[in-house]
């Protein structure tokens, strides 16, 4: 890991291609209103049990929400992201962002990491080598040097915490109540956008819907059953299971 990194964006546009961009609730509302597709990614864990990374306890607890599962309870973390399987719909022919002044927080933060437990590694980013050989210092001692950038990272983390109850309620209202286990994968839904936009406007209250965990590993399923959790390993119809 490099503790101190210089950086200057070359404008190559690679980070705007093939990346699902995490959105705050407000940004998801704007994305939907402008005709964009949102993908919903869900992962869950049992507190101090399966799926919970012990070294990230505080972080994952604060950005998750408790839901019933079988006879027990899991906490789910939900990401609403701009669905960008190819070029972002806002990237023009010159590789410039057409909504630059109002682009999502995560677009403003890239290539800096949002998760405090993930160190910034240039080899994990799309930026070309020369981007890391020029420009001012971006990271010093694992922290962003620019206070405005540091504030954006904090704002993104805070939105994760502030939005999670509402995102879970929207998932429940739209029947997106099957989650993967954190560390084992995600479930991914592509909601019908008119219904999704309506739910974002109406802001439903969570209805205590029963959740299910999608696990394809029999040993893991057995461990979860022993804790009273409800699981499924059936081939999904309304979502995709993205395993690790
Ligand atoms: S919104 Fe703009 S900055 Fe963000 S991925 Fe799309 S084109 Fe890139
Ligand atoms: S991949 Fe890196 S260098 Fe290329 S446009 Fe994105 S931030 Fe800039």
Coordinates of N, CA and C and ligand atoms in Angstrom, one line a residue:
X1 N 0.8 -1.2 0.0 CA 0.0 0.0 0.0 C 0.9 1.2 0.0
X2 N 0.5 2.2 -0.8 CA 1.2 3.5 -0.8 C 0.5 4.4 0.1
X3 N 1.2 5.0 1.1 CA 0.6 5.9 2.1 C 0.5 7.3 1.5
X4 N 1.4 7.7 0.6 CA 1.4 9.0 0.0 C 1.3 8.9 -1.5
X5 N 0.3 9.5 -2.1 CA 0.1 9.3 -3.5 C -0.1 10.7 -4.2
X6 N 0.5 10.9 -5.3 CA 0.2 12.1 -6.2 C -0.8 11.6 -7.2
X7 N -1.6 12.6 -7.7 CA -2.6 12.2 -8.7 C -3.0 13.4 -9.5
X8 N -3.2 13.2 -10.8 CA -3.8 14.2 -11.7 C -4.6 13.4 -12.7
X9 N -5.9 13.6 -12.7 CA -6.8 13.0 -13.7 C -6.4 13.3 -15.1
X10 N -6.3 12.3 -15.9 CA -6.0 12.5 -17.4 C -7.2 12.7 -18.2
X11 N -8.4 12.5 -17.6 CA -9.6 12.6 -18.4 C -9.9 11.5 -19.4
X12 N -9.3 10.3 -19.1 CA -9.4 9.2 -20.0 C -10.9 8.6 -20.1
X13 N -11.7 8.9 -19.0 CA -13.1 8.5 -19.0 C -13.3 7.0 -18.7
X14 N -12.2 6.3 -18.3 CA -12.4 4.9 -18.0 C -13.3 4.6 -16.8
X15 N -13.2 5.5 -15.8 CA -14.0 5.3 -14.6 C -15.5 5.5 -14.8
X16 N -15.8 6.0 -16.0 CA -17.2 6.3 -16.4 C -17.7 5.2 -17.3
X17 N -17.0 4.1 -17.4 CA -17.4 3.0 -18.3 C -17.4 1.7 -17.5
X18 N -18.5 1.0 -17.5 CA -18.6 -0.3 -16.9 C -18.6 -0.3 -15.4
X19 N -18.9 0.9 -14.8 CA -19.0 0.9 -13.3 C -20.4 1.3 -12.9
X20 N -20.9 0.6 -12.0 CA -22.2 1.0 -11.4 C -21.9 2.0 -10.3
X21 N -22.3 3.2 -10.4 CA -22.0 4.3 -9.5 C -22.9 4.4 -8.3
X22 N -22.4 4.1 -7.1 CA -23.3 4.2 -5.9 C -23.9 5.6 -5.8
X23 N -25.2 5.6 -5.5 CA -25.9 6.9 -5.4 C -26.5 7.1 -4.0
X24 N -26.5 8.3 -3.5 CA -27.3 8.6 -2.3 C -28.8 8.5 -2.7
X25 N -29.7 8.6 -1.7 CA -31.1 8.5 -2.0 C -31.5 9.7 -2.9
X26 N -31.0 10.9 -2.6 CA -31.4 12.1 -3.4 C -30.8 11.9 -4.8
X27 N -29.6 11.4 -5.0 CA -29.0 11.2 -6.3 C -29.8 10.1 -7.1
X28 N -30.3 9.0 -6.3 CA -31.1 8.0 -7.0 C -32.4 8.6 -7.5
X29 N -32.9 9.5 -6.7 CA -34.2 10.2 -7.2 C -33.9 11.0 -8.4
X30 N -32.8 11.7 -8.5 CA -32.5 12.5 -9.7 C -32.2 11.6 -10.9
X31 N -31.5 10.5 -10.6 CA -31.1 9.6 -11.7 C -32.4 9.0 -12.3
X32 N -33.3 8.6 -11.4 CA -34.6 8.1 -11.9 C -35.4 9.1 -12.7
X33 N -35.4 10.4 -12.2 CA -36.2 11.4 -12.8 C -35.6 11.8 -14.2
X34 N -34.3 11.6 -14.4 CA -33.7 11.9 -15.7 C -33.8 10.7 -16.7
X35 N -34.4 9.6 -16.2 CA -34.6 8.5 -17.1 C -33.5 7.4 -17.0
X36 N -32.7 7.5 -16.0 CA -31.7 6.5 -15.8 C -32.2 5.2 -15.1
X37 N -31.5 4.1 -15.3 CA -31.8 2.9 -14.6 C -30.9 2.7 -13.4
X38 N -31.6 2.3 -12.3 CA -30.8 2.1 -11.0 C -30.8 0.6 -10.8
X39 N -29.6 0.1 -10.3 CA -29.5 -1.3 -9.9 C -29.4 -1.3 -8.4
X40 N -30.1 -2.3 -7.8 CA -30.1 -2.4 -6.3 C -29.3 -3.6 -5.9
X41 N -28.2 -3.3 -5.1 CA -27.3 -4.4 -4.6 C -27.5 -4.6 -3.1
X42 N -27.7 -5.8 -2.7 CA -28.0 -6.1 -1.3 C -27.1 -7.2 -0.7
X43 N -26.6 -6.9 0.5 CA -25.8 -7.9 1.2 C -26.3 -7.8 2.7
X44 N -26.1 -8.9 3.4 CA -26.6 -9.0 4.8 C -25.6 -9.7 5.6
X45 N -25.7 -9.5 6.9 CA -24.8 -10.2 7.9 C -25.6 -10.4 9.2
X46 N -25.1 -11.4 9.9 CA -25.7 -11.7 11.3 C -24.7 -10.9 12.2
X47 N -25.3 -10.2 13.2 CA -24.4 -9.4 14.1 C -23.5 -10.4 14.9
X48 N -22.2 -10.1 14.8 CA -21.2 -11.0 15.5 C -21.3 -12.5 15.0
X49 N -21.8 -12.7 13.8 CA -22.0 -14.0 13.3 C -21.6 -14.0 11.8
X50 N -22.2 -15.0 11.0 CA -21.9 -15.1 9.6 C -22.0 -13.8 8.8
X51 N -21.0 -13.6 8.0 CA -21.1 -12.4 7.1 C -20.5 -11.1 7.7
X52 N -20.3 -11.1 9.0 CA -19.9 -9.8 9.6 C -18.4 -9.8 9.8
X53 N -17.7 -8.8 9.1 CA -16.3 -8.7 9.3 C -16.0 -8.1 10.6
X54 N -15.4 -8.8 11.6 CA -15.2 -8.3 12.9 C -14.4 -7.0 13.0
X55 N -13.4 -6.8 12.0 CA -12.6 -5.6 12.1 C -13.3 -4.4 11.5
X56 N -14.5 -4.6 10.9 CA -15.3 -3.5 10.4 C -16.6 -3.3 11.1
X57 N -16.7 -3.8 12.4 CA -17.9 -3.9 13.1 C -18.7 -2.6 13.1
X58 N -18.1 -1.5 13.6 CA -18.8 -0.3 13.7 C -19.2 0.3 12.4
X59 N -18.3 0.2 11.4 CA -18.7 0.7 10.0 C -19.9 -0.1 9.4
X60 N -19.9 -1.4 9.5 CA -21.0 -2.1 8.9 C -22.3 -2.0 9.7
X61 N -22.2 -1.9 11.0 CA -23.4 -1.7 11.8 C -24.1 -0.4 11.4
X62 N -23.3 0.7 11.3 CA -23.8 2.0 11.1 C -24.5 2.2 9.7
X63 N -24.0 1.4 8.7 CA -24.6 1.5 7.4 C -25.5 0.4 7.0
X64 N -26.1 -0.3 8.0 CA -27.0 -1.4 7.8 C -28.2 -1.2 8.6
X65 N -29.2 -2.1 8.4 CA -30.5 -2.0 9.0 C -31.1 -3.3 9.4
X66 N -31.6 -3.5 10.6 CA -32.1 -4.8 11.0 C -33.4 -5.2 10.3
X67 N -33.5 -6.5 9.9 CA -34.8 -7.0 9.3 C -34.9 -8.4 9.8
X68 N -36.2 -8.9 9.9 CA -36.5 -10.3 10.3 C -36.1 -11.2 9.2
X69 N -35.6 -12.4 9.6 CA -35.2 -13.4 8.6 C -35.5 -14.8 9.3
X70 N -36.5 -15.5 8.9 CA -36.8 -16.7 9.6 C -37.2 -16.4 11.0
X71 N -36.6 -17.2 11.9 CA -36.8 -16.9 13.4 C -35.8 -16.0 13.9
X72 N -35.0 -15.4 13.1 CA -33.9 -14.6 13.6 C -33.9 -13.2 13.0
X73 N -32.8 -12.6 13.0 CA -32.6 -11.2 12.5 C -31.3 -11.1 11.8
X74 N -31.3 -10.4 10.6 CA -30.0 -10.1 10.0 C -30.0 -8.5 9.8
X75 N -28.9 -8.0 9.5 CA -28.8 -6.6 9.1 C -28.5 -6.5 7.6
X76 N -29.2 -5.7 6.9 CA -29.0 -5.6 5.5 C -28.3 -4.2 5.1
X77 N -27.4 -4.3 4.2 CA -26.8 -3.0 3.6 C -27.3 -3.0 2.1
X78 N -27.8 -1.9 1.7 CA -28.4 -1.7 0.4 C -27.7 -0.6 -0.3
X79 N -27.3 -0.9 -1.6 CA -26.7 0.1 -2.4 C -27.6 0.4 -3.6
X80 N -28.0 1.6 -3.8 CA -28.6 2.0 -5.0 C -27.5 2.6 -5.9
X81 N -27.4 2.1 -7.1 CA -26.3 2.5 -8.0 C -26.8 2.8 -9.4
X82 N -26.2 3.7 -10.0 CA -26.5 4.0 -11.5 C -26.0 2.8 -12.3
X83 N -26.9 2.2 -13.0 CA -26.7 1.0 -13.8 C -25.9 1.4 -15.1
X84 N -24.6 1.1 -15.0 CA -23.7 1.5 -16.1 C -22.9 0.3 -16.6
X85 N -23.6 -0.7 -17.3 CA -22.8 -1.8 -17.8 C -21.8 -1.4 -18.9
X86 N -22.1 -0.3 -19.6 CA -21.1 0.2 -20.6 C -20.8 1.6 -20.3
X87 N -20.8 2.5 -21.3 CA -20.5 3.9 -21.0 C -21.7 4.5 -20.3
X88 N -21.3 5.3 -19.3 CA -22.4 6.0 -18.5 C -23.2 6.9 -19.5
X89 N -24.5 6.9 -19.3 CA -25.4 7.7 -20.2 C -25.0 9.2 -20.2
X90 N -24.2 9.6 -19.2 CA -23.9 11.1 -19.2 C -22.5 11.4 -19.7
X91 N -21.8 10.3 -20.3 CA -20.5 10.5 -20.9 C -20.7 10.9 -22.4
X92 N -20.2 12.0 -22.8 CA -20.4 12.4 -24.2 C -19.2 11.8 -25.1
X93 N -19.3 12.1 -26.4 CA -18.4 11.5 -27.3 C -16.9 12.0 -27.1
X94 N -16.8 13.1 -26.3 CA -15.4 13.5 -26.0 C -14.9 13.1 -24.7
X95 N -15.7 12.1 -24.1 CA -15.4 11.6 -22.8 C -15.5 12.6 -21.7
X96 N -16.4 13.5 -21.9 CA -16.7 14.5 -20.8 C -18.1 14.3 -20.2
X97 N -18.2 14.6 -18.9 CA -19.4 14.3 -18.2 C -20.4 15.5 -18.5
X98 N -21.6 15.2 -19.0 CA -22.5 16.2 -19.3 C -23.3 16.8 -18.1
X99 N -23.1 16.1 -17.0 CA -23.7 16.6 -15.7 C -22.6 17.0 -14.7
X100 N -21.5 17.4 -15.2 CA -20.3 17.6 -14.4 C -20.6 18.3 -13.1
X101 N -21.3 19.5 -13.2 CA -21.5 20.3 -12.0 C -22.4 19.6 -11.0
X102 N -23.2 18.7 -11.4 CA -24.2 18.0 -10.5 C -23.9 16.5 -10.4
X103 N -22.7 16.1 -10.8 CA -22.5 14.6 -10.9 C -22.5 14.0 -9.5
X104 N -22.8 12.7 -9.3 CA -22.9 12.1 -8.0 C -21.6 12.2 -7.2
X105 N -21.8 12.2 -5.9 CA -20.7 12.3 -4.9 C -19.6 11.3 -5.2
X106 N -19.9 10.1 -5.5 CA -18.9 9.1 -5.8 C -18.0 9.4 -7.0
X107 N -18.6 10.1 -8.0 CA -17.9 10.5 -9.2 C -16.9 11.6 -8.8
X108 N -17.3 12.4 -7.8 CA -16.4 13.5 -7.4 C -15.2 13.0 -6.5
X109 N -15.5 11.8 -5.9 CA -14.5 11.3 -5.0 C -13.4 10.4 -5.7
X110 N -13.9 9.7 -6.7 CA -13.0 8.7 -7.4 C -11.7 9.4 -7.8
X111 N -10.5 8.7 -7.6 CA -10.3 7.3 -7.3 C -10.2 7.0 -5.8
X112 N -10.4 8.0 -4.9 CA -10.3 7.8 -3.5 C -11.4 6.8 -3.0
X113 N -11.0 5.9 -2.1 CA -11.9 4.9 -1.5 C -12.9 5.6 -0.5
X114 N -14.1 5.0 -0.4 CA -15.0 5.5 0.5 C -15.0 4.7 1.8
X115 N -14.8 3.4 1.6 CA -14.8 2.4 2.8 C -13.5 2.7 3.5
X116 N -13.6 3.1 4.8 CA -12.3 3.4 5.6 C -11.4 2.2 5.7
X117 N -11.9 1.0 5.5 CA -11.0 -0.2 5.6 C -10.4 -0.6 4.3
X118 N -10.6 0.1 3.3 CA -10.0 -0.3 2.0 C -9.0 0.8 1.6
X119 N -7.7 0.4 1.6 CA -6.6 1.3 1.2 C -6.7 1.6 -0.3
X120 N -6.3 2.8 -0.6 CA -6.3 3.2 -2.1 C -5.1 2.6 -2.7
X121 N -5.3 1.7 -3.7 CA -4.2 1.1 -4.4 C -4.4 1.4 -5.9
X122 N -3.4 2.1 -6.5 CA -3.5 2.5 -7.9 C -3.8 1.3 -8.8
X123 N -3.3 0.1 -8.5 CA -3.5 -1.1 -9.4 C -4.9 -1.5 -9.4
X124 N -5.7 -1.1 -8.4 CA -7.1 -1.5 -8.4 C -8.0 -0.5 -9.1
X125 N -7.4 0.6 -9.6 CA -8.2 1.7 -10.2 C -8.0 1.7 -11.7
X126 N -8.9 2.4 -12.4 CA -8.9 2.4 -13.9 C -7.9 3.5 -14.4
X127 N -7.4 4.3 -13.5 CA -6.6 5.4 -14.0 C -5.3 4.9 -14.6
X128 N -4.8 5.5 -15.7 CA -3.5 5.1 -16.3 C -2.3 5.4 -15.4
X129 N -1.2 4.7 -15.6 CA 0.0 4.9 -14.8 C 0.4 6.4 -14.7
X130 N 0.3 7.1 -15.8 CA 0.8 8.5 -15.7 C -0.1 9.4 -14.8
X131 N -1.3 9.0 -14.5 CA -2.1 9.8 -13.6 C -1.5 9.8 -12.2
X132 N -0.8 8.8 -11.9 CA -0.2 8.7 -10.5 C 1.2 9.2 -10.5
X133 N 1.7 9.8 -11.6 CA 3.1 10.3 -11.7 C 3.1 11.8 -11.7
X134 N 2.0 12.4 -11.6 CA 1.9 13.9 -11.7 C 0.9 14.4 -10.8
X135 N 0.8 15.8 -10.7 CA -0.2 16.4 -10.0 C 0.1 16.6 -8.5
X136 N -0.7 17.2 -7.7 CA -0.5 17.4 -6.3 C -0.7 16.1 -5.5
X137 N -0.3 16.2 -4.3 CA -0.5 15.0 -3.4 C -2.0 14.8 -3.2
X138 N -2.4 13.6 -3.4 CA -3.8 13.2 -3.2 C -4.1 12.6 -1.8
X139 N -3.2 11.7 -1.5 CA -3.3 11.0 -0.2 C -2.0 11.1 0.6
X140 N -2.1 11.5 1.8 CA -1.0 11.5 2.7 C -1.3 10.8 4.0
X141 N -0.6 9.7 4.3 CA -0.9 8.9 5.5 C -2.2 8.3 5.4
X142 N -2.6 7.9 4.2 CA -3.9 7.2 4.0 C -5.1 8.1 4.0
X143 N -4.9 9.5 4.2 CA -6.0 10.4 4.2 C -6.0 11.4 3.0
X144 N -7.1 11.8 2.5 CA -7.1 12.8 1.4 C -6.5 14.1 1.9
X145 N -5.6 14.7 1.1 CA -4.9 15.9 1.5 C -5.9 17.1 1.4
X146 N -6.7 17.1 0.3 CA -7.6 18.2 0.1 C -8.8 18.1 1.1
X147 N -9.0 19.2 1.9 CA -10.1 19.1 2.9 C -11.4 19.0 2.3
X148 N -11.6 19.6 1.1 CA -12.9 19.5 0.4 C -13.2 18.0 0.0
X149 N -12.1 17.3 -0.5 CA -12.3 15.9 -0.9 C -12.6 15.1 0.4
X150 N -11.9 15.4 1.5 CA -12.1 14.6 2.7 C -13.6 14.8 3.2
X151 N -14.1 16.1 3.0 CA -15.5 16.3 3.4 C -16.4 15.6 2.5
X152 N -16.1 15.4 1.2 CA -17.0 14.6 0.3 C -17.0 13.2 0.7
X153 N -15.9 12.6 1.1 CA -15.8 11.2 1.6 C -16.7 11.1 2.8
X154 N -16.6 12.0 3.8 CA -17.4 12.0 5.0 C -18.9 12.1 4.6
X155 N -19.2 13.0 3.7 CA -20.6 13.2 3.3 C -21.2 11.9 2.7
X156 N -20.4 11.2 1.9 CA -20.8 9.9 1.3 C -21.1 8.9 2.4
X157 N -20.2 8.8 3.3 CA -20.3 7.8 4.4 C -21.6 8.1 5.2
X158 N -21.8 9.4 5.5 CA -22.9 9.9 6.3 C -24.2 9.6 5.6
X159 N -24.3 9.8 4.3 CA -25.5 9.5 3.5 C -25.8 8.0 3.6
X160 N -24.8 7.2 3.5 CA -25.0 5.7 3.7 C -25.7 5.4 4.9
X161 N -25.3 6.1 6.0 CA -26.0 5.8 7.3 C -27.4 6.4 7.4
X162 N -27.5 7.7 6.9 CA -28.8 8.4 6.9 C -29.8 7.7 6.1
X163 N -29.4 7.1 5.0 CA -30.4 6.6 3.9 C -30.8 5.2 4.2
X164 N -30.1 4.4 5.0 CA -30.3 3.0 4.9 C -31.7 2.6 5.3
X165 N -32.3 3.2 6.3 CA -33.7 2.7 6.7 C -34.7 3.0 5.5
X166 N -34.5 4.1 4.9 CA -35.4 4.4 3.8 C -35.2 3.5 2.6
X167 N -33.9 3.1 2.3 CA -33.6 2.2 1.2 C -34.2 0.8 1.5
X168 N -34.1 0.4 2.7 CA -34.7 -0.9 3.1 C -36.2 -0.9 2.9
X169 N -36.8 0.2 3.3 CA -38.3 0.3 3.2 C -38.7 0.3 1.7
X170 N -37.9 0.9 0.9 CA -38.2 0.9 -0.6 C -38.1 -0.5 -1.1
X171 N -37.0 -1.2 -0.7 CA -36.8 -2.6 -1.1 C -38.0 -3.4 -0.7
X172 N -38.5 -3.3 0.5 CA -39.6 -4.0 1.0 C -40.9 -3.7 0.2
X173 N -41.1 -2.4 -0.1 CA -42.3 -2.0 -0.8 C -42.3 -2.6 -2.2
X174 N -41.1 -2.8 -2.8 CA -41.0 -3.4 -4.2 C -40.7 -4.9 -4.2
X175 N -40.8 -5.5 -3.1 CA -40.6 -7.0 -3.0 C -39.1 -7.4 -3.2
X176 N -38.2 -6.6 -3.0 CA -36.8 -6.9 -3.1 C -36.2 -7.3 -1.8
X177 N -36.6 -8.5 -1.3 CA -36.3 -8.9 0.1 C -35.5 -10.2 0.2
X178 N -34.7 -10.5 -0.9 CA -33.7 -11.6 -0.8 C -32.3 -11.0 -0.9
X179 N -31.5 -11.3 0.1 CA -30.2 -10.7 0.2 C -29.1 -11.9 0.1
X180 N -28.0 -11.5 -0.4 CA -26.8 -12.5 -0.2 C -26.2 -12.2 1.1
X181 N -25.3 -13.1 1.5 CA -24.5 -12.9 2.7 C -23.3 -12.1 2.4
X182 N -23.0 -11.1 3.2 CA -21.8 -10.3 3.0 C -20.5 -11.2 3.0
X183 N -19.7 -10.9 2.0 CA -18.5 -11.7 1.8 C -18.7 -12.9 0.9
X184 N -20.0 -13.3 0.8 CA -20.3 -14.4 -0.1 C -20.9 -13.9 -1.5
X185 N -21.4 -12.7 -1.5 CA -21.9 -12.2 -2.7 C -22.9 -11.1 -2.5
X186 N -23.6 -10.6 -3.6 CA -24.6 -9.7 -3.6 C -25.9 -10.3 -4.2
X187 N -27.0 -9.8 -3.9 CA -28.1 -10.0 -4.8 C -28.3 -8.7 -5.5
X188 N -28.7 -8.7 -6.8 CA -28.8 -7.5 -7.6 C -30.2 -7.5 -8.3
X189 N -30.9 -6.4 -8.1 CA -32.2 -6.2 -8.7 C -32.2 -5.1 -9.7
X190 N -32.9 -5.2 -10.8 CA -33.1 -4.1 -11.7 C -34.6 -3.7 -11.6
X191 N -35.0 -2.8 -10.7 CA -36.4 -2.5 -10.5 C -37.0 -1.8 -11.7
X192 N -38.3 -2.0 -11.9 CA -39.0 -1.3 -12.9 C -39.0 0.2 -12.5
X193 N -38.5 1.0 -13.3 CA -38.1 2.4 -12.9 C -39.3 3.3 -12.5
X194 N -40.5 3.1 -13.2 CA -41.6 3.9 -12.8 C -42.0 3.6 -11.4
X195 N -42.1 2.3 -11.0 CA -42.4 1.9 -9.7 C -41.4 2.4 -8.7
X196 N -40.1 2.3 -9.1 CA -39.0 2.7 -8.2 C -39.1 4.2 -7.9
X197 N -39.3 5.0 -9.0 CA -39.4 6.4 -8.8 C -40.6 6.8 -7.9
X198 N -41.7 6.1 -8.1 CA -42.9 6.4 -7.2 C -42.5 6.1 -5.8
X199 N -41.9 4.9 -5.5 CA -41.5 4.6 -4.2 C -40.6 5.6 -3.6
X200 N -39.6 6.1 -4.4 CA -38.7 7.2 -3.9 C -39.4 8.4 -3.6
X201 N -40.5 8.7 -4.3 CA -41.3 9.9 -4.0 C -42.2 9.7 -2.7
X202 N -42.8 8.5 -2.6 CA -43.7 8.3 -1.5 C -43.0 8.0 -0.2
X203 N -41.8 7.5 -0.3 CA -41.0 7.2 0.9 C -41.7 6.3 1.9
X204 N -42.0 5.0 1.5 CA -42.7 4.1 2.4 C -42.0 3.9 3.7
X205 N -42.8 3.5 4.7 CA -42.2 3.1 6.0 C -42.0 1.6 5.9
X206 N -40.9 1.1 6.5 CA -40.6 -0.4 6.5 C -41.8 -1.1 7.1
X207 N -42.2 -2.3 6.5 CA -43.3 -3.0 6.9 C -43.0 -4.3 7.6
X208 N -41.7 -4.5 8.0 CA -41.3 -5.7 8.7 C -41.4 -6.9 7.9
X209 N -41.2 -6.8 6.6 CA -41.3 -7.9 5.7 C -40.2 -9.0 6.1
X210 N -40.6 -10.2 5.8 CA -39.6 -11.3 6.1 C -38.6 -11.4 5.0
X211 N -37.4 -11.4 5.3 CA -36.3 -11.5 4.4 C -35.7 -12.9 4.3
X212 N -35.1 -13.2 3.1 CA -34.5 -14.5 2.9 C -33.0 -14.3 2.5
X213 N -32.2 -15.2 2.9 CA -30.8 -15.1 2.5 C -30.5 -16.1 1.3
X214 N -29.9 -15.6 0.2 CA -29.5 -16.5 -0.9 C -28.1 -17.0 -0.7
X215 N -28.0 -18.3 -0.4 CA -26.7 -18.9 -0.3 C -26.6 -20.2 -1.1
X216 N -25.6 -20.4 -1.9 CA -25.5 -21.6 -2.7 C -24.6 -22.6 -2.0
X217 N -24.0 -22.2 -1.0 CA -23.0 -23.1 -0.3 C -23.8 -23.9 0.8
X218 N -23.8 -25.2 0.8 CA -24.6 -26.0 1.7 C -24.1 -25.8 3.2
X219 N -22.8 -25.8 3.4 CA -22.3 -25.6 4.7 C -22.7 -24.3 5.3
X220 N -22.7 -23.2 4.5 CA -23.1 -21.9 5.0 C -24.6 -21.9 5.3
X221 N -25.3 -22.5 4.4 CA -26.8 -22.6 4.6 C -27.1 -23.3 5.9
X222 N -26.3 -24.4 6.2 CA -26.5 -25.2 7.5 C -26.2 -24.3 8.7
X223 N -25.2 -23.5 8.6 CA -24.8 -22.7 9.7 C -25.9 -21.6 10.0
X224 N -26.5 -21.1 8.9 CA -27.5 -20.1 9.0 C -28.8 -20.7 9.5
X225 N -29.1 -21.9 9.1 CA -30.3 -22.6 9.6 C -30.2 -22.8 11.1
X226 N -29.0 -23.2 11.5 CA -28.8 -23.4 13.0 C -29.1 -22.1 13.8
X227 N -29.0 -21.0 13.1 CA -29.3 -19.7 13.8 C -30.7 -19.3 13.6
X228 N -31.5 -20.2 12.9 CA -32.9 -19.9 12.7 C -33.2 -19.1 11.4
X229 N -32.2 -18.8 10.6 CA -32.4 -18.0 9.4 C -33.0 -18.8 8.3
X230 N -33.7 -18.0 7.4 CA -34.4 -18.6 6.2 C -33.5 -18.4 5.0
X231 N -33.2 -19.4 4.3 CA -32.3 -19.3 3.2 C -32.9 -19.9 1.9
X232 N -32.3 -19.6 0.8 CA -32.7 -20.2 -0.5 C -31.5 -20.4 -1.3
X233 N -31.4 -21.5 -2.1 CA -30.4 -21.7 -3.0 C -30.9 -21.9 -4.4
X234 N -32.2 -21.6 -4.6 CA -32.9 -21.8 -5.9 C -32.4 -20.8 -6.9
X235 N -32.4 -21.2 -8.1 CA -32.0 -20.3 -9.2 C -33.0 -19.1 -9.2
X236 N -32.4 -17.9 -9.0 CA -33.3 -16.7 -8.9 C -34.0 -16.4 -10.2
X237 N -35.1 -15.8 -10.1 CA -35.9 -15.3 -11.3 C -35.9 -13.8 -11.3
X238 N -36.2 -13.2 -10.2 CA -36.4 -11.7 -10.2 C -35.1 -10.9 -9.8
X239 N -34.0 -11.6 -9.5 CA -32.8 -11.0 -9.2 C -31.6 -11.8 -9.7
X240 N -30.5 -11.3 -9.6 CA -29.2 -12.1 -9.9 C -28.5 -12.3 -8.6
X241 N -27.8 -13.4 -8.5 CA -26.9 -13.6 -7.4 C -25.5 -13.5 -7.9
X242 N -24.8 -12.5 -7.4 CA -23.4 -12.3 -7.8 C -22.5 -12.8 -6.8
X243 N -22.0 -14.0 -6.9 CA -21.2 -14.6 -5.9 C -19.7 -14.2 -6.0
X244 N -19.0 -14.4 -4.9 CA -17.6 -14.1 -4.9 C -16.8 -15.4 -5.1
Ligands
LIG1 S1 -22.2 10.8 -14.0 FE1 -20.5 11.8 -15.1 S2 -18.7 11.5 -13.8 FE2 -20.3 10.1 -13.1 S3 -19.9 8.1 -14.2 FE3 -21.4 9.3 -15.5 S4 -20.2 10.5 -16.9 FE4 -18.8 9.8 -15.3
LIG2 S1 -10.1 6.7 -14.7 FE1 -8.9 8.1 -13.5 S2 -7.7 9.3 -14.9 FE2 -9.3 8.3 -16.1 S3 -11.0 9.9 -16.1 FE3 -11.3 8.5 -14.3 S4 -10.3 9.5 -12.6 FE4 -9.5 10.5 -14.5

